[in-house]
Amino acid sequence: MNSRHRLNIILNLIISSLILIFGVSSIIVSAYVKAPENFLFEFRYMTVNGTVFTSIIALMILIVSIIEAKSGKYSIADRLYYFRLSSAVTESIIAVVIAMSFFPAVPDSPNILSYDSFNMHVIIPILSIISFLLNRSPRETMHPLLRLNCAWLITIYAAIVISLILTGTMPQDKIPYSFLDFRTRSIWYIIYFGLFIYSFTYVLSFIFTNLNRRMSSFWNPNDKKPVSSN
């Protein structure tokens, strides 16, 4: 293992540890300290779910990095790569949506300066993007459809929340974001937001994967990775 590989492992260990610390502490503050009687209701927010997801990915990266450091073997895993991509894009969308919530037409403004909110909307998204960009790319090129791997969490979250709203399981006063309120927003308004989020998700995936591929050459300047489609 050369010095660049060791540096990459050290960076992974540091960034993943920071994400875990900020993520776990923010979830505890947001979902337990602030609202212990409504603990589960806090998980209706994409922000909280995204933080949980990103923290799990950070733990996976931390474990892999420790194994690499002890074994001296340097590996690149496709599945972990896509998990990291999904985490970076999801956290970016969370930051964008929360920024949009400050517009007068979207009345969902949170207290962004509180400990948990600032971590989940600013610090963790930044760390997630850095973590992905500094990751080693497992491929020289990527099929356009593979970039849709970035939308796993967003799609699962949207499917669950929309189902709960449409079936009446989630009360109107508990709907996490106003653009998901089918009773007060037109269907075209909701479709517009959905198309915007997915389009922006794909654009972010395209930008991140291309930047990552360019930066990956620093870690493996002599490697030519085969094109993969799995």
CSV table of C-alpha atoms in Angstrom, one decimal:
chain,number,residue,atom,x,y,z
A,1,MET,CA,0.0,0.0,0.0
A,2,ASN,CA,1.5,3.3,-1.1
A,3,SER,CA,1.4,6.6,0.7
A,4,ARG,CA,-1.6,7.9,-1.3
A,5,HIS,CA,-3.6,4.9,-0.4
A,6,ARG,CA,-2.8,5.4,3.3
A,7,LEU,CA,-3.8,9.1,3.0
A,8,ASN,CA,-7.1,8.1,1.4
A,9,ILE,CA,-7.8,5.7,4.3
A,10,ILE,CA,-6.9,8.3,6.9
A,11,LEU,CA,-9.2,10.8,5.2
A,12,ASN,CA,-12.0,8.2,5.1
A,13,LEU,CA,-11.6,7.5,8.8
A,14,ILE,CA,-11.6,11.1,9.8
A,15,ILE,CA,-14.6,12.2,7.6
A,16,SER,CA,-16.7,9.1,8.4
A,17,SER,CA,-16.0,9.6,12.2
A,18,LEU,CA,-17.1,13.2,12.0
A,19,ILE,CA,-20.3,12.3,10.1
A,20,LEU,CA,-21.1,9.6,12.7
A,21,ILE,CA,-20.5,12.0,15.6
A,22,PHE,CA,-22.6,14.8,14.1
A,23,GLY,CA,-25.2,12.4,12.7
A,24,VAL,CA,-25.9,10.4,15.9
A,25,SER,CA,-25.8,13.4,18.2
A,26,SER,CA,-28.1,15.4,15.9
A,27,ILE,CA,-30.6,12.5,15.7
A,28,ILE,CA,-30.6,12.2,19.5
A,29,VAL,CA,-31.2,15.9,20.0
A,30,SER,CA,-33.8,16.2,17.2
A,31,ALA,CA,-35.8,13.1,17.8
A,32,TYR,CA,-35.4,12.4,21.5
A,33,VAL,CA,-34.3,15.4,23.5
A,34,LYS,CA,-36.5,17.9,21.8
A,35,ALA,CA,-39.6,15.7,21.3
A,36,PRO,CA,-39.3,12.6,23.5
A,37,GLU,CA,-43.1,12.1,23.5
A,38,ASN,CA,-43.3,12.3,19.6
A,39,PHE,CA,-40.0,10.4,18.9
A,40,LEU,CA,-41.3,8.5,15.9
A,41,PHE,CA,-43.0,11.5,14.3
A,42,GLU,CA,-39.6,13.2,13.8
A,43,PHE,CA,-38.8,10.4,11.2
A,44,ARG,CA,-41.4,11.8,8.9
A,45,TYR,CA,-38.8,14.3,7.8
A,46,MET,CA,-36.4,13.5,4.9
A,47,THR,CA,-33.7,15.3,6.8
A,48,VAL,CA,-33.8,12.9,9.8
A,49,ASN,CA,-34.1,9.8,7.5
A,50,GLY,CA,-31.2,11.2,5.4
A,51,THR,CA,-29.1,11.7,8.4
A,52,VAL,CA,-29.8,8.1,9.6
A,53,PHE,CA,-28.9,6.8,6.1
A,54,THR,CA,-25.8,8.8,5.9
A,55,SER,CA,-24.7,7.8,9.3
A,56,ILE,CA,-25.1,4.1,8.4
A,57,ILE,CA,-23.0,4.6,5.3
A,58,ALA,CA,-20.4,6.4,7.3
A,59,LEU,CA,-20.2,3.5,9.7
A,60,MET,CA,-19.8,1.1,6.7
A,61,ILE,CA,-17.0,3.2,5.3
A,62,LEU,CA,-15.4,3.4,8.7
A,63,ILE,CA,-15.4,-0.4,9.1
A,64,VAL,CA,-14.1,-0.9,5.5
A,65,SER,CA,-11.3,1.7,6.2
A,66,ILE,CA,-10.3,0.0,9.4
A,67,ILE,CA,-10.1,-3.4,7.7
A,68,GLU,CA,-8.0,-1.9,4.9
A,69,ALA,CA,-5.7,-0.2,7.3
A,70,LYS,CA,-5.1,-3.5,9.2
A,71,SER,CA,-4.9,-5.7,6.2
A,72,GLY,CA,-2.8,-3.4,4.1
A,73,LYS,CA,-5.1,-4.2,1.1
A,74,TYR,CA,-6.7,-1.5,-0.9
A,75,SER,CA,-10.1,-2.3,-2.4
A,76,ILE,CA,-12.9,-0.5,-4.3
A,77,ALA,CA,-16.4,-1.8,-3.9
A,78,ASP,CA,-19.1,-0.9,-6.4
A,79,ARG,CA,-22.0,-1.2,-4.0
A,80,LEU,CA,-20.3,1.0,-1.3
A,81,TYR,CA,-19.5,3.5,-4.1
A,82,TYR,CA,-23.2,3.8,-5.0
A,83,PHE,CA,-24.2,4.0,-1.4
A,84,ARG,CA,-21.8,6.9,-1.0
A,85,LEU,CA,-23.2,8.5,-4.2
A,86,SER,CA,-26.7,8.2,-2.9
A,87,SER,CA,-25.7,9.7,0.4
A,88,ALA,CA,-24.0,12.7,-1.2
A,89,VAL,CA,-26.9,13.4,-3.5
A,90,THR,CA,-29.5,12.9,-0.9
A,91,GLU,CA,-27.8,15.3,1.5
A,92,SER,CA,-27.4,17.8,-1.2
A,93,ILE,CA,-31.1,17.7,-2.0
A,94,ILE,CA,-31.9,18.1,1.7
A,95,ALA,CA,-29.7,21.2,1.8
A,96,VAL,CA,-31.4,22.6,-1.4
A,97,VAL,CA,-34.9,21.9,-0.2
A,98,ILE,CA,-34.3,23.4,3.1
A,99,ALA,CA,-32.9,26.5,1.4
A,100,MET,CA,-36.0,26.7,-0.7
A,101,SER,CA,-38.2,26.5,2.4
A,102,PHE,CA,-37.1,30.0,3.2
A,103,PHE,CA,-38.9,31.3,0.2
A,104,PRO,CA,-42.2,33.0,1.0
A,105,ALA,CA,-44.2,30.5,-1.2
A,106,VAL,CA,-42.9,27.5,0.8
A,107,PRO,CA,-43.7,28.1,4.5
A,108,ASP,CA,-41.6,25.4,6.1
A,109,SER,CA,-38.7,27.4,7.5
A,110,PRO,CA,-36.8,25.6,10.3
A,111,ASN,CA,-34.6,27.0,13.0
A,112,ILE,CA,-31.4,26.4,10.9
A,113,LEU,CA,-29.1,27.7,13.7
A,114,SER,CA,-30.1,25.0,16.3
A,115,TYR,CA,-27.4,22.3,16.9
A,116,ASP,CA,-29.2,19.4,15.2
A,117,SER,CA,-30.7,21.5,12.3
A,118,PHE,CA,-27.4,23.1,11.4
A,119,ASN,CA,-25.6,19.8,11.5
A,120,MET,CA,-28.2,17.9,9.4
A,121,HIS,CA,-28.7,20.7,6.9
A,122,VAL,CA,-25.2,22.1,6.5
A,123,ILE,CA,-22.4,20.2,8.1
A,124,ILE,CA,-23.4,16.6,7.2
A,125,PRO,CA,-24.2,17.5,3.6
A,126,ILE,CA,-20.8,19.2,3.1
A,127,LEU,CA,-19.0,16.2,4.7
A,128,SER,CA,-21.0,13.7,2.6
A,129,ILE,CA,-20.1,15.5,-0.6
A,130,ILE,CA,-16.4,15.7,0.4
A,131,SER,CA,-16.4,12.0,1.4
A,132,PHE,CA,-17.8,11.0,-2.0
A,133,LEU,CA,-15.5,13.3,-4.1
A,134,LEU,CA,-12.4,12.0,-2.2
A,135,ASN,CA,-13.5,8.4,-2.7
A,136,ARG,CA,-11.8,6.2,-5.3
A,137,SER,CA,-13.9,5.6,-8.5
A,138,PRO,CA,-14.4,2.0,-9.4
A,139,ARG,CA,-14.9,2.8,-13.1
A,140,GLU,CA,-13.5,4.9,-15.9
A,141,THR,CA,-17.0,5.6,-17.5
A,142,MET,CA,-20.5,5.1,-16.2
A,143,HIS,CA,-23.7,4.2,-18.1
A,144,PRO,CA,-26.2,7.1,-17.7
A,145,LEU,CA,-28.8,4.8,-16.0
A,146,LEU,CA,-26.3,3.8,-13.3
A,147,ARG,CA,-26.4,7.4,-12.1
A,148,LEU,CA,-30.0,6.8,-11.0
A,149,ASN,CA,-28.6,4.8,-8.1
A,150,CYS,CA,-28.3,8.1,-6.4
A,151,ALA,CA,-32.1,8.3,-5.9
A,152,TRP,CA,-32.7,5.1,-3.8
A,153,LEU,CA,-33.4,6.8,-0.5
A,154,ILE,CA,-35.4,9.7,-2.0
A,155,THR,CA,-37.7,7.3,-3.9
A,156,ILE,CA,-38.3,5.0,-0.9
A,157,TYR,CA,-39.0,8.0,1.3
A,158,ALA,CA,-41.4,9.6,-1.2
A,159,ALA,CA,-43.3,6.3,-1.8
A,160,ILE,CA,-43.8,5.8,2.0
A,161,VAL,CA,-44.7,9.4,2.9
A,162,ILE,CA,-47.1,9.8,-0.1
A,163,SER,CA,-48.8,6.5,0.7
A,164,LEU,CA,-49.3,7.6,4.3
A,165,ILE,CA,-50.8,10.9,3.2
A,166,LEU,CA,-53.1,9.5,0.5
A,167,THR,CA,-54.4,6.8,2.8
A,168,GLY,CA,-55.0,9.4,5.6
A,169,THR,CA,-52.6,7.6,7.9
A,170,MET,CA,-50.6,10.7,8.3
A,171,PRO,CA,-52.7,13.7,9.6
A,172,GLN,CA,-52.5,16.9,7.6
A,173,ASP,CA,-50.8,18.7,10.5
A,174,LYS,CA,-48.1,16.1,10.4
A,175,ILE,CA,-47.3,16.4,6.7
A,176,PRO,CA,-43.5,17.2,6.7
A,177,TYR,CA,-43.4,19.5,3.7
A,178,SER,CA,-46.0,21.8,2.3
A,179,PHE,CA,-45.4,20.7,-1.3
A,180,LEU,CA,-46.6,17.2,-0.3
A,181,ASP,CA,-49.9,18.5,1.0
A,182,PHE,CA,-52.4,17.2,-1.6
A,183,ARG,CA,-55.3,19.0,0.1
A,184,THR,CA,-53.8,22.5,-0.2
A,185,ARG,CA,-51.5,22.2,-3.2
A,186,SER,CA,-52.5,21.6,-6.8
A,187,ILE,CA,-51.4,18.3,-8.4
A,188,TRP,CA,-49.4,20.3,-10.9
A,189,TYR,CA,-47.5,22.1,-8.1
A,190,ILE,CA,-46.6,18.7,-6.6
A,191,ILE,CA,-45.6,17.2,-9.9
A,192,TYR,CA,-43.5,20.3,-10.6
A,193,PHE,CA,-41.6,19.8,-7.3
A,194,GLY,CA,-41.2,16.1,-7.9
A,195,LEU,CA,-39.8,16.7,-11.4
A,196,PHE,CA,-37.5,19.4,-10.1
A,197,ILE,CA,-36.1,17.2,-7.3
A,198,TYR,CA,-35.5,14.2,-9.6
A,199,SER,CA,-34.0,16.3,-12.3
A,200,PHE,CA,-31.8,18.1,-9.9
A,201,THR,CA,-30.9,14.7,-8.3
A,202,TYR,CA,-29.7,13.4,-11.7
A,203,VAL,CA,-27.7,16.6,-12.5
A,204,LEU,CA,-26.0,16.3,-9.1
A,205,SER,CA,-25.2,12.7,-9.7
A,206,PHE,CA,-23.7,13.5,-13.1
A,207,ILE,CA,-21.6,16.3,-11.6
A,208,PHE,CA,-20.4,14.3,-8.6
A,209,THR,CA,-19.5,11.2,-10.5
A,210,ASN,CA,-17.5,13.1,-13.1
A,211,LEU,CA,-15.7,15.1,-10.5
A,212,ASN,CA,-15.0,12.0,-8.5
A,213,ARG,CA,-13.6,10.2,-11.6
A,214,ARG,CA,-11.2,13.1,-12.2
A,215,MET,CA,-10.1,13.3,-8.6
A,216,SER,CA,-9.8,9.5,-8.4
A,217,SER,CA,-6.7,9.6,-10.6
A,218,PHE,CA,-4.8,11.1,-7.7
A,219,TRP,CA,-5.2,7.9,-5.6
A,220,ASN,CA,-4.5,5.6,-8.5
A,221,PRO,CA,-2.5,7.5,-11.2
A,222,ASN,CA,-1.4,4.4,-13.1
A,223,ASP,CA,-4.6,2.4,-12.8
A,224,LYS,CA,-7.0,1.9,-15.7
A,225,LYS,CA,-10.2,0.6,-14.4
A,226,PRO,CA,-12.4,-1.5,-16.7
A,227,VAL,CA,-15.9,-0.3,-17.7
A,228,SER,CA,-18.4,-2.0,-15.6
A,229,SER,CA,-22.2,-2.3,-15.9
A,230,ASN,CA,-23.2,-4.0,-12.7
